[in-house]
mmCIF file of C-alpha atoms in Angstrom:
data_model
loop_
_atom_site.group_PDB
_atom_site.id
_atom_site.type_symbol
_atom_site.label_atom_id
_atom_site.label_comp_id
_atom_site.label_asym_id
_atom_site.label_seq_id
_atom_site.Cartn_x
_atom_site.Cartn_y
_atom_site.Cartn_z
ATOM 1 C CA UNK A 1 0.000 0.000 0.000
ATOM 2 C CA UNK A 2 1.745 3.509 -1.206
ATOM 3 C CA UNK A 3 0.703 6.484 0.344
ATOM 4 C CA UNK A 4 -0.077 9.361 -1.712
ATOM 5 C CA UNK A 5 2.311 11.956 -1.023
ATOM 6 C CA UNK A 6 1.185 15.862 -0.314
ATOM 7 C CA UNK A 7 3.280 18.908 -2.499
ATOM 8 C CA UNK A 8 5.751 19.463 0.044
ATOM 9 C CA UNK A 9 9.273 20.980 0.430
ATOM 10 C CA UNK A 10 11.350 17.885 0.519
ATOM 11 C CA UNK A 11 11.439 14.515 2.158
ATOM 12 C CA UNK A 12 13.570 12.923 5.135
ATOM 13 C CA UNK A 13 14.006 9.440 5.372
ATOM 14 C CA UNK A 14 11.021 9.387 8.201
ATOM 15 C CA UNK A 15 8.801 10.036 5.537
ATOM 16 C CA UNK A 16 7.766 13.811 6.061
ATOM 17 C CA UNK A 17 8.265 16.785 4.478
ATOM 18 C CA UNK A 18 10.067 18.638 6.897
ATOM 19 C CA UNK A 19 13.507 17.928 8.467
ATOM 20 C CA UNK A 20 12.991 17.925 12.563
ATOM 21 C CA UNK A 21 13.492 21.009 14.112
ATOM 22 C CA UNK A 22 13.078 22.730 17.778
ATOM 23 C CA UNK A 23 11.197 25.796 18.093
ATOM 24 C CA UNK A 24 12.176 26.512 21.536
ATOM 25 C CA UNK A 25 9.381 29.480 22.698
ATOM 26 C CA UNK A 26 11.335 31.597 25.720
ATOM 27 C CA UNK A 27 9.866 34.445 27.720
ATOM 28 C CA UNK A 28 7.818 35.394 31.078
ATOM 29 C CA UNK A 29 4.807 34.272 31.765
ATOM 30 C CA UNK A 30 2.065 36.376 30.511
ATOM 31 C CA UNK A 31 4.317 37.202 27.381
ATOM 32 C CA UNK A 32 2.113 34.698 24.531
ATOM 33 C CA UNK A 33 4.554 31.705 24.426
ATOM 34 C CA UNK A 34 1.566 28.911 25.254
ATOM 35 C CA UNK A 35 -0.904 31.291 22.817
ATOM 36 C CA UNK A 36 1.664 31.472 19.787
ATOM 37 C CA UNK A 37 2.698 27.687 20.273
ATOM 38 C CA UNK A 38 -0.883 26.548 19.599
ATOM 39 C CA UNK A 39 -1.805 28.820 16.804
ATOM 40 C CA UNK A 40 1.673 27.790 14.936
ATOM 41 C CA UNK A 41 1.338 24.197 15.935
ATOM 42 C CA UNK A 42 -2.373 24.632 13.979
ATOM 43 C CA UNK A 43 -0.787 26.462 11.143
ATOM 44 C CA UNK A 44 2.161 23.491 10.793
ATOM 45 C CA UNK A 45 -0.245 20.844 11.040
ATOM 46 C CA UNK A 46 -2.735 22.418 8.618
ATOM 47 C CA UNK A 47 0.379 22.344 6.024
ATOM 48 C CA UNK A 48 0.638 18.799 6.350
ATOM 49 C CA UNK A 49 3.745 19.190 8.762
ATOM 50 C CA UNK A 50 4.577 17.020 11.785
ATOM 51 C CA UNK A 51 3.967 19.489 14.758
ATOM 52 C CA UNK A 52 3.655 18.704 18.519
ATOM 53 C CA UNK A 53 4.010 21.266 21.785
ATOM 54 C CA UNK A 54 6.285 20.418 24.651
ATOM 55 C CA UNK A 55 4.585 22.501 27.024
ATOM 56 C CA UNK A 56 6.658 23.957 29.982
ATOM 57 C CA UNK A 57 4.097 23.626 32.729
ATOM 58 C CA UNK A 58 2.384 20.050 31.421
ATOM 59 C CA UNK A 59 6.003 18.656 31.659
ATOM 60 C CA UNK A 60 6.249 19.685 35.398
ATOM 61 C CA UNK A 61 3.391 17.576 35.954
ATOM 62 C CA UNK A 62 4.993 14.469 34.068
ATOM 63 C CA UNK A 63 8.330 13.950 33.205
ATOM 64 C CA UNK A 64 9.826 17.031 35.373
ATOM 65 C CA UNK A 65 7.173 15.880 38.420
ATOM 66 C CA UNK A 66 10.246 15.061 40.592
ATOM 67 C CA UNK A 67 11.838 18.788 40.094
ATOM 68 C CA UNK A 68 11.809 21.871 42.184
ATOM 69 C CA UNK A 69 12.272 25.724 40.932
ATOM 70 C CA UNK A 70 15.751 26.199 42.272
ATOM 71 C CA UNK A 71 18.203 27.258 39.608
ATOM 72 C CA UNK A 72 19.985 23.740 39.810
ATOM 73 C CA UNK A 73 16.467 21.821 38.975
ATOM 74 C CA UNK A 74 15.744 24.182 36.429
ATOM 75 C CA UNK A 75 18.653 23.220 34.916
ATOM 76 C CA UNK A 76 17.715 19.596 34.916
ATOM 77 C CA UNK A 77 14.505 20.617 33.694
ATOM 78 C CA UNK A 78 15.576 22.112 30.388
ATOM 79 C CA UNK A 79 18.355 19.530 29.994
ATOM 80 C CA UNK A 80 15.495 17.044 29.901
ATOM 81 C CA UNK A 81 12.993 18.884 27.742
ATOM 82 C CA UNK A 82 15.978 19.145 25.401
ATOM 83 C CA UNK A 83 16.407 15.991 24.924
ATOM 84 C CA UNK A 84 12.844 14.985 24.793
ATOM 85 C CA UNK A 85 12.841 17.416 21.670
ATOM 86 C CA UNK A 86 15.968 16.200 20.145
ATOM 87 C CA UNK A 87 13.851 13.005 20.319
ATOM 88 C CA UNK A 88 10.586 14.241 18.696
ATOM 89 C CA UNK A 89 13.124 16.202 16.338
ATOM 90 C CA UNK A 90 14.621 13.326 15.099
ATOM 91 C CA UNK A 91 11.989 11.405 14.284
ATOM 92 C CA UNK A 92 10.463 14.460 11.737
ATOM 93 C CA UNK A 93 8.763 16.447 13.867
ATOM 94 C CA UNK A 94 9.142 19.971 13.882
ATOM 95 C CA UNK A 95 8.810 20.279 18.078
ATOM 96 C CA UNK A 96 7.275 23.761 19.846
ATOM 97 C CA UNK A 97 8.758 24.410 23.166
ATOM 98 C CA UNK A 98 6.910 26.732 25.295
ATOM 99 C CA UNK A 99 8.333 27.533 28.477
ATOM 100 C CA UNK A 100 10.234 30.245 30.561
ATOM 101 C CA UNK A 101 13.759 28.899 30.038
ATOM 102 C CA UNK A 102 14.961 32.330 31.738
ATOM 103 C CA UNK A 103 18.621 31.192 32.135
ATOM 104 C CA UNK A 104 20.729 32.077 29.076
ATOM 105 C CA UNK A 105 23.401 28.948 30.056
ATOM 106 C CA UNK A 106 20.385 26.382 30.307
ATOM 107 C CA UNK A 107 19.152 27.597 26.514
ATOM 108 C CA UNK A 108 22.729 27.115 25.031
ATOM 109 C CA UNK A 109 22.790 23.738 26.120
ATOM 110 C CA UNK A 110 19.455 23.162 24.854
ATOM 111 C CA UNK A 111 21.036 24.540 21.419
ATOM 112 C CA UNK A 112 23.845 22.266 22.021
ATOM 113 C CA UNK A 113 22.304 18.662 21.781
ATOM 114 C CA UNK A 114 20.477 19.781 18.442
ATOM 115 C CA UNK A 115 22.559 19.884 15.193
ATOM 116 C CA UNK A 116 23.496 23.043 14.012
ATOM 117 C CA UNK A 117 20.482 25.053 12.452
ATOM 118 C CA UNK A 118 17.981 22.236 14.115
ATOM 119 C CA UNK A 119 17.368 24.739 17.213
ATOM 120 C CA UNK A 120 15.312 27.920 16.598
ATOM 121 C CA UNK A 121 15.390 30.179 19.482
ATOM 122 C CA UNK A 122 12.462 32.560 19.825
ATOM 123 C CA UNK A 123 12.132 35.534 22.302
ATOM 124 C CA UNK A 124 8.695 36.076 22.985
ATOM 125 C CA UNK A 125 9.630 39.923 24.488
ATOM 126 C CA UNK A 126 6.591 41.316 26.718
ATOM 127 C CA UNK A 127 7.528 44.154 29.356
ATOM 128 C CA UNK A 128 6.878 42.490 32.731
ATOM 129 C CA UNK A 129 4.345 45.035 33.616
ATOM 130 C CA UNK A 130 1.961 43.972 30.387
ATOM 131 C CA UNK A 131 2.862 40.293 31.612
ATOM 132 C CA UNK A 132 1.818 41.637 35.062
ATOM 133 C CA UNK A 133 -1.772 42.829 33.728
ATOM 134 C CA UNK A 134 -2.240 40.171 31.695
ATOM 135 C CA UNK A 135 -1.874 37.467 34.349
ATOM 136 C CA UNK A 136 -3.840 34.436 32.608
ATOM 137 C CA UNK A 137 -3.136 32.154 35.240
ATOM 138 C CA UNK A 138 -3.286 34.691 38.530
ATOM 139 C CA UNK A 139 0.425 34.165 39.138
ATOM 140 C CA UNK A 140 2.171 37.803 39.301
ATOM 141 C CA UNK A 141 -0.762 38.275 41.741
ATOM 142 C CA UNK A 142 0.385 35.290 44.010
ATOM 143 C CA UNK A 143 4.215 35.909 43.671
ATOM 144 C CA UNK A 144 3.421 39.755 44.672
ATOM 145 C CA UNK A 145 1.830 38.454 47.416
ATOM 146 C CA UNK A 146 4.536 36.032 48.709
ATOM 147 C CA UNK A 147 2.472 32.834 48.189
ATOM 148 C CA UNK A 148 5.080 31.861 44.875
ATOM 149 C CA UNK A 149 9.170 31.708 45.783
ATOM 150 C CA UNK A 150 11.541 32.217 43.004
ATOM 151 C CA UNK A 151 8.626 33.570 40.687
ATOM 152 C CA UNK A 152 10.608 34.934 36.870
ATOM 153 C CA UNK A 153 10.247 38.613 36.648
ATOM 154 C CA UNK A 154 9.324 38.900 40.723
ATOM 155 C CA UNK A 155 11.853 37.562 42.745
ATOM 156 C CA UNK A 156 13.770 35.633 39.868
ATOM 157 C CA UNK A 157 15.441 36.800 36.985
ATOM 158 C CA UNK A 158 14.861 36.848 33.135
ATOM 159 C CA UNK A 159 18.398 36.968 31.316
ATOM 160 C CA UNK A 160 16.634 37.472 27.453
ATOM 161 C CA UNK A 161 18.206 35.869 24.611
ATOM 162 C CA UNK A 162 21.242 37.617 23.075
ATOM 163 C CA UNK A 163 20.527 36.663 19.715
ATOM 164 C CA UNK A 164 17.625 34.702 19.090
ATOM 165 C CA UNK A 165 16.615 33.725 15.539
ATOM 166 C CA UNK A 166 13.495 35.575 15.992
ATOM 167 C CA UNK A 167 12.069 38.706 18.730
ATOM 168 C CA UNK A 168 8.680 38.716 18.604
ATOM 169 C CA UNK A 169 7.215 42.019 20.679
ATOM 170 C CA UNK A 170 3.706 40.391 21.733
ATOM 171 C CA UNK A 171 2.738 44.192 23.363
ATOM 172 C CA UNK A 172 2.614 45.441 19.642
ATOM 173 C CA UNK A 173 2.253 42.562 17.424
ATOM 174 C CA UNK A 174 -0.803 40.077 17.118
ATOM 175 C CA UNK A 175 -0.199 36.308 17.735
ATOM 176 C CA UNK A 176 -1.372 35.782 13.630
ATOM 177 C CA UNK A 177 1.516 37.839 12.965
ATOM 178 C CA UNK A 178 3.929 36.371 15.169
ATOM 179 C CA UNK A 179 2.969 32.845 13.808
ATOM 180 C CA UNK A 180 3.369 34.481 10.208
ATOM 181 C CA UNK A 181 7.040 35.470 11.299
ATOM 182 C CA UNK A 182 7.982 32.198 12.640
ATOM 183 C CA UNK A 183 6.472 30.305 9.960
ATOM 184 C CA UNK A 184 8.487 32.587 7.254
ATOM 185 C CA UNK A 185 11.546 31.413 9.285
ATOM 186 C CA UNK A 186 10.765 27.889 9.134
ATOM 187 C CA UNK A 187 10.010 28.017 5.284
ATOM 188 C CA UNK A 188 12.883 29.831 4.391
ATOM 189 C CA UNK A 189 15.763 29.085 6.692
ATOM 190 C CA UNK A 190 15.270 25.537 8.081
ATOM 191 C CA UNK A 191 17.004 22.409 6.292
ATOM 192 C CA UNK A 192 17.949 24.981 3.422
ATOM 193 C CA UNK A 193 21.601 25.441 2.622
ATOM 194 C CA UNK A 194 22.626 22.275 4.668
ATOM 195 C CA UNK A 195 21.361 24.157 7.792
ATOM 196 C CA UNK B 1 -3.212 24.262 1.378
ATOM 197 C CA UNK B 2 -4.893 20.550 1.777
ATOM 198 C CA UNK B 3 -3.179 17.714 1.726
ATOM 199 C CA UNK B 4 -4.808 14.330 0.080
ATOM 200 C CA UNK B 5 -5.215 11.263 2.600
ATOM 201 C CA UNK B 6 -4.294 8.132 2.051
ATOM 202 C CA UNK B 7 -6.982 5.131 2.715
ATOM 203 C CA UNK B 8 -6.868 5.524 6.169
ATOM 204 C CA UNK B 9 -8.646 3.311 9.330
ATOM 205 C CA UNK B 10 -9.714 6.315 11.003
ATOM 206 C CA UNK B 11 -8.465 9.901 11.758
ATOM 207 C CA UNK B 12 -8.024 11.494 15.259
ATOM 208 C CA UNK B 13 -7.357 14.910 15.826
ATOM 209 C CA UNK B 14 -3.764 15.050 15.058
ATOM 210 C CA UNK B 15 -4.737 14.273 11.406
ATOM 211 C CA UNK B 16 -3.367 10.862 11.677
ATOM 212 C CA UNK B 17 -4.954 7.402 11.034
ATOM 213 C CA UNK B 18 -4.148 5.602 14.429
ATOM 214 C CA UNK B 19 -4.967 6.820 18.036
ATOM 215 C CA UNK B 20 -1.426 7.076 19.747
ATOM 216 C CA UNK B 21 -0.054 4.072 21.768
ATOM 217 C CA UNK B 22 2.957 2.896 23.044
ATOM 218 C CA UNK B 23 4.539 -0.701 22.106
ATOM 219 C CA UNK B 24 6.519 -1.733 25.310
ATOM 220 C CA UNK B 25 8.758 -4.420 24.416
ATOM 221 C CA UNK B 26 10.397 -5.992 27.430
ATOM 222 C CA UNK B 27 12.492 -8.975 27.649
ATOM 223 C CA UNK B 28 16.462 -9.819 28.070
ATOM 224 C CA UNK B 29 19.508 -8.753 26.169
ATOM 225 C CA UNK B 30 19.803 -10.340 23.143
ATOM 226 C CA UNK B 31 16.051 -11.435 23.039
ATOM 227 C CA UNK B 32 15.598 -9.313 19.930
ATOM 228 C CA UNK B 33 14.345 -5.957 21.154
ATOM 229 C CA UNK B 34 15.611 -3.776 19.096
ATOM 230 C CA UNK B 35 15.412 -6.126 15.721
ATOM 231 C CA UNK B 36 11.804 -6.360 16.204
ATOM 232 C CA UNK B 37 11.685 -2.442 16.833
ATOM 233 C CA UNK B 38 13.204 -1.507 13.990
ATOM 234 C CA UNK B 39 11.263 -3.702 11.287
ATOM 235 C CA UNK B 40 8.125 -3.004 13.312
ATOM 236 C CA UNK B 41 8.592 0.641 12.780
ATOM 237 C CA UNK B 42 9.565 0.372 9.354
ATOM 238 C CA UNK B 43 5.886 -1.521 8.465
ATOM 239 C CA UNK B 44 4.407 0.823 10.176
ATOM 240 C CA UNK B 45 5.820 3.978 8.435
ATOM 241 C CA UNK B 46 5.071 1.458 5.382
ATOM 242 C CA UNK B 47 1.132 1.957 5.883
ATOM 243 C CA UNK B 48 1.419 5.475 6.602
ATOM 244 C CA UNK B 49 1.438 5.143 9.988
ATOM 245 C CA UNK B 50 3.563 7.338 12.371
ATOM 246 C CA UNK B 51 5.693 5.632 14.198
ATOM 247 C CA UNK B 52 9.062 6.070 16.268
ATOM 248 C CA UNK B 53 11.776 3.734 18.186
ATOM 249 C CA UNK B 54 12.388 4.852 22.318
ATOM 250 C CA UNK B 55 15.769 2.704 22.398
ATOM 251 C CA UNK B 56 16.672 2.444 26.252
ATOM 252 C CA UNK B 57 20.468 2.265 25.200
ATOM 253 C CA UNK B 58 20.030 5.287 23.211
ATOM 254 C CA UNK B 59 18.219 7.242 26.208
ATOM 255 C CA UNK B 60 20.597 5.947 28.947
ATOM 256 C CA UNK B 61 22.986 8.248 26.669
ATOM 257 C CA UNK B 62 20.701 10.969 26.206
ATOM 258 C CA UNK B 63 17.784 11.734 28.818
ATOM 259 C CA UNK B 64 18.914 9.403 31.507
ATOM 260 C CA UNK B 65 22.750 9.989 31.167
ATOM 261 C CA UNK B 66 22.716 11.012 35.066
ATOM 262 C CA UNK B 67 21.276 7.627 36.255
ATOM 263 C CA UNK B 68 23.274 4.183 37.038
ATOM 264 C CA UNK B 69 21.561 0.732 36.922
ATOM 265 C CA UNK B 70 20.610 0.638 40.860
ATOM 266 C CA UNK B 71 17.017 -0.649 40.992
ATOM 267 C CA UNK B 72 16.186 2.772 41.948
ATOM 268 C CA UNK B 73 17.868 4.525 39.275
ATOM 269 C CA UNK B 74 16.274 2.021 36.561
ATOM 270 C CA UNK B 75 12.723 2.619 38.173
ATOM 271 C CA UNK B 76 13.475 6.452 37.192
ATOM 272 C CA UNK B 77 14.730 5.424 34.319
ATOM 273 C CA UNK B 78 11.369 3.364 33.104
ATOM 274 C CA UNK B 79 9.781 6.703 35.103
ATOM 275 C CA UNK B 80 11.071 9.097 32.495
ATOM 276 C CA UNK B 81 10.888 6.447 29.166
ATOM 277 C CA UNK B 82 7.177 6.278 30.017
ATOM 278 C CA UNK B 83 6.609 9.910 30.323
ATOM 279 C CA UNK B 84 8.111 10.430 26.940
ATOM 280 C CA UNK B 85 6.024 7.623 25.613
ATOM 281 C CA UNK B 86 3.533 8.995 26.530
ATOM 282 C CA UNK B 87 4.274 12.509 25.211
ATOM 283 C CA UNK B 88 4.532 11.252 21.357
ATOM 284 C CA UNK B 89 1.432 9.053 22.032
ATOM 285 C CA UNK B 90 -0.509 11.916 22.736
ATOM 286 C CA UNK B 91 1.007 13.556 19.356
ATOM 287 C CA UNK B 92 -0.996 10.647 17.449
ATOM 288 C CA UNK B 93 2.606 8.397 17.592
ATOM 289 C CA UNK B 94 3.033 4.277 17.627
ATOM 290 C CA UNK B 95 5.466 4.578 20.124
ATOM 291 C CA UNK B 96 7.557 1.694 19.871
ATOM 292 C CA UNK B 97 9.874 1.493 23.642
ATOM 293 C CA UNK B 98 12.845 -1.365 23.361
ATOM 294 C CA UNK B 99 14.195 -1.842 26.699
ATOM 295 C CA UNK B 100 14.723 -4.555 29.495
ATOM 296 C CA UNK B 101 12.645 -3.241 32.043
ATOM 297 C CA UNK B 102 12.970 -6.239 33.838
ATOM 298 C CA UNK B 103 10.969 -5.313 37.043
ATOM 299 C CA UNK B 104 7.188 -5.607 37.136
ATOM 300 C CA UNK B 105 6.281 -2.833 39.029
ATOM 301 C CA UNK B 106 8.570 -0.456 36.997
ATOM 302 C CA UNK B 107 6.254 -1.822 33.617
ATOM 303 C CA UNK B 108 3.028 -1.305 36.056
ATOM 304 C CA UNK B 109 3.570 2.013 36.333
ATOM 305 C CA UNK B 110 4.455 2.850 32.646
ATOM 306 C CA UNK B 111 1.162 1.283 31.655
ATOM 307 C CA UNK B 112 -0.821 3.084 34.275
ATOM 308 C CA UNK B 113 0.451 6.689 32.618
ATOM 309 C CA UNK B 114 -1.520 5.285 29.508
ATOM 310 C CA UNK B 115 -5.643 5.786 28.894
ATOM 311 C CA UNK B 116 -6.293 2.184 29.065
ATOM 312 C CA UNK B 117 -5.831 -0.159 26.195
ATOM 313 C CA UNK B 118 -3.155 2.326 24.550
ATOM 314 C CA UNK B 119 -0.134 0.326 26.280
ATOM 315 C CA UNK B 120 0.373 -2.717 24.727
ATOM 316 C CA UNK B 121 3.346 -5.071 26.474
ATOM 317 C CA UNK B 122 5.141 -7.113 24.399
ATOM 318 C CA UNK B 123 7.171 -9.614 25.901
ATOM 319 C CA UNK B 124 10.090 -10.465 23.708
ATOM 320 C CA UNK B 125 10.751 -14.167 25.175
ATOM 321 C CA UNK B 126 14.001 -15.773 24.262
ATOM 322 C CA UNK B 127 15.488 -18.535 26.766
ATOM 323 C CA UNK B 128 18.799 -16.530 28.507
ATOM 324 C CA UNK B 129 20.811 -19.541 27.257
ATOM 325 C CA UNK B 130 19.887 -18.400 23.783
ATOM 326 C CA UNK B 131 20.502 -14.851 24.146
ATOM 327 C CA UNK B 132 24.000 -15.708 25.516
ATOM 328 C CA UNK B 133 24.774 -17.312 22.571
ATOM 329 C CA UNK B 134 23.445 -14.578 20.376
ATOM 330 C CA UNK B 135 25.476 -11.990 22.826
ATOM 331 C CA UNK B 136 24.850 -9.317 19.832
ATOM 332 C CA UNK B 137 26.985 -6.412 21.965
ATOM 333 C CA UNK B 138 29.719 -9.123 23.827
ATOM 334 C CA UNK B 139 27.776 -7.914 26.948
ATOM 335 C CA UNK B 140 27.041 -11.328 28.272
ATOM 336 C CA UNK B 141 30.657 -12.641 28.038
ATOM 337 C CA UNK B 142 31.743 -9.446 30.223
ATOM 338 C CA UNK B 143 29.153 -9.676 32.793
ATOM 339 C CA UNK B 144 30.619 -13.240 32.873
ATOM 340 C CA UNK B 145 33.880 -11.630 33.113
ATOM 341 C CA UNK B 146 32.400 -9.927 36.215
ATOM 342 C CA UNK B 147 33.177 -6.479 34.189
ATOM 343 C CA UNK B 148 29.709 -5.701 34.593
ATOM 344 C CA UNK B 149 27.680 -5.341 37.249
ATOM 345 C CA UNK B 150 23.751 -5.844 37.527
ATOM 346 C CA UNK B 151 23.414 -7.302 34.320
ATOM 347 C CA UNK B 152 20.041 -8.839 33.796
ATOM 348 C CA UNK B 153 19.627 -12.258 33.354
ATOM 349 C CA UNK B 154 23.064 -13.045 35.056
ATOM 350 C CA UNK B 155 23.563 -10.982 37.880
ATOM 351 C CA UNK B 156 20.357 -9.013 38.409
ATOM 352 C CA UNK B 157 16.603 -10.212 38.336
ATOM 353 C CA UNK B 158 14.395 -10.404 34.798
ATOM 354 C CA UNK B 159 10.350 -10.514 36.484
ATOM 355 C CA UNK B 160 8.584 -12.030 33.271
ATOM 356 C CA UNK B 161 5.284 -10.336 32.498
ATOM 357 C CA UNK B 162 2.401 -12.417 34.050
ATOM 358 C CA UNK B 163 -0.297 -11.494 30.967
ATOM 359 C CA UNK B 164 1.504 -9.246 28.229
ATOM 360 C CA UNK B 165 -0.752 -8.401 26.008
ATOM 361 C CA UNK B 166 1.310 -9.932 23.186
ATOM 362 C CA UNK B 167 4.442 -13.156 23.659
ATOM 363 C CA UNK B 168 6.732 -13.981 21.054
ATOM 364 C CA UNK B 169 8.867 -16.584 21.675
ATOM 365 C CA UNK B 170 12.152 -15.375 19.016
ATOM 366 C CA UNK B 171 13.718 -18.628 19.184
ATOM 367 C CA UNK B 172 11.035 -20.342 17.411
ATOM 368 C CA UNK B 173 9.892 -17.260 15.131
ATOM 369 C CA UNK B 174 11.192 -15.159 12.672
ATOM 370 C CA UNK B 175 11.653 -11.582 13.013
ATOM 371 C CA UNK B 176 8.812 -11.061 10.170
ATOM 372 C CA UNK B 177 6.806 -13.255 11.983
ATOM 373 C CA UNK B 178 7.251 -11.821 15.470
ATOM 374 C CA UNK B 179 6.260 -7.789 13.584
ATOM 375 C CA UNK B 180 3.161 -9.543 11.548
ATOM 376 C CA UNK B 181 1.381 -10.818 15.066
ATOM 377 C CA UNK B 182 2.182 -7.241 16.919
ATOM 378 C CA UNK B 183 0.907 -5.642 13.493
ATOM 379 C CA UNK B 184 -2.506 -7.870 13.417
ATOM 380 C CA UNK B 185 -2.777 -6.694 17.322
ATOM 381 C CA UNK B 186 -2.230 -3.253 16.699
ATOM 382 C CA UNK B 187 -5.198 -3.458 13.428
ATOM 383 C CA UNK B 188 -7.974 -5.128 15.556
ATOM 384 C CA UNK B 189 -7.921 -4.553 19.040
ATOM 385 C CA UNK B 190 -5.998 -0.821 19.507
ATOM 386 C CA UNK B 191 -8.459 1.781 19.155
ATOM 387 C CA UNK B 192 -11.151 -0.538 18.859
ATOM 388 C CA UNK B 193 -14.270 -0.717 21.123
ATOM 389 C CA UNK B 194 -13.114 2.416 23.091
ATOM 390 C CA UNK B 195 -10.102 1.274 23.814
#
């Protein structure tokens, strides 16, 4: 049985159009990174692309359940939602991670264990205090008020990316056009000139 | 953009034909593991399906590169394999795990992570007499040698599964035979009747 093949950009030896990739989502909380990760995992998968989310907060209640919020098992947190999408790379998917990652060293090694050009970093750049008013999920409210230690933004800090492949400024920009931007990137830079 | 679709059983959200599941094969070293994986995987990706290998050696190097083989450290070990698992089921995967896990418990609690009927234990039964003689990586003869510690089947415990939900016995089958009876499991009773 032969499966009829989609126009698509080129094949991998998985079968899929798309050679894996990491779209690694970093900001504060409140800046869009869960928002945009669903609307380009929709736009992806509409294209016939392999797409999944590695969400930051769904893998603390999983893999990550064992881990804390101190620096050191944030660390180990990133290390292993690296290499879960290495994994989910490698096997064709192009794999959305949204979470704060607010520790420049911890995102370099997440770079690291991806071949080069296989690890696009995007800044998801909100000013805290529009992260602040947003507050989808009633944290900045609870770390003001004590009841969260260690909160990113609060009482924790938020080294941005130097040079991310893409800055997307969610104050001024709409989440369609930030998925437009990424998806731009994805058509025209990834697995093109042996990247 | 729409993309055609292949004669497919049935279609779940992710746009693919199968509900996820995860494939746990368990059995010795040498048993055949990783042969059946691979050709399983392959037939799969044959029919369209989407399908991917969790190798245990490969994550021992990867995700669980921190642990040792203490019981404890391998319960963490099956801890972490089954949260992955379980992470490119619920991306509409055939997640195909290859890996001792010789305790029951440890197997208990990767099927429990699972909706029910979406884990499906394989146990890949070879006598340990056989898969000596096999001794594909020389592993046997240097557990022998007393080079290696904790080595199943020698020097540390294999707890056979009491009612897998498949049994091949690879000393009497072929490897073609062994992927043809998980493949006729996987076509009538996974995602069938609720499950």
């Amino acid at each position: 049985m032969t499966v009829p093949l989609p126009c698509r950009i080129e094949m991998n030896k998985n079968g899929t159009s798309h050679p894996g990739c990491v779209v690694w989502l970093t900001g504060l909380s409140g800046a869009g990174k869960s928002s945009i990760a669903r609307e380009l995992e929709r736009a992806l998968i509409t294209l016939g692309e392999r797409a999944c989310i590695l969400d930051g907060d769904k893998i603390r209640n999983g893999l990550s359940s064992d881990l804390t919020f101190s620096p050191q098992d944030r660390e180990e947190n990133v290390r292993r939602i690296s290499q879960v999408a290495k994994l989910f790379a490698e096997a064709g998917n192009i794999c959305i991670v949204a979470m704060i990652s607010p520790y420049r060293d911890h995102r370099r090694e997440a770079r690291r264990v991806l071949p080069q050009g296989r690890f696009v970093e995007v800044y998801i750049n909100a000013p805290v205090e529009i992260c602040e008013q947003r507050d989808p999920k009633g944290l900045y409210a609870r770390a003001r008020a004590g009841e969260i230690k260690d909160f990113t933004g609060v009482s924790a800090p938020y080294e941005p990316p130097e040079k991310p492949e893409i800055e997307l400024h969610t104050d001024q920009t709409t989440i369609a056009d930030s998925v437009d931007k990424i998806m731009h990137y994805l058509m025209t830079s990834v697995g093109k000139n042996g990247k």
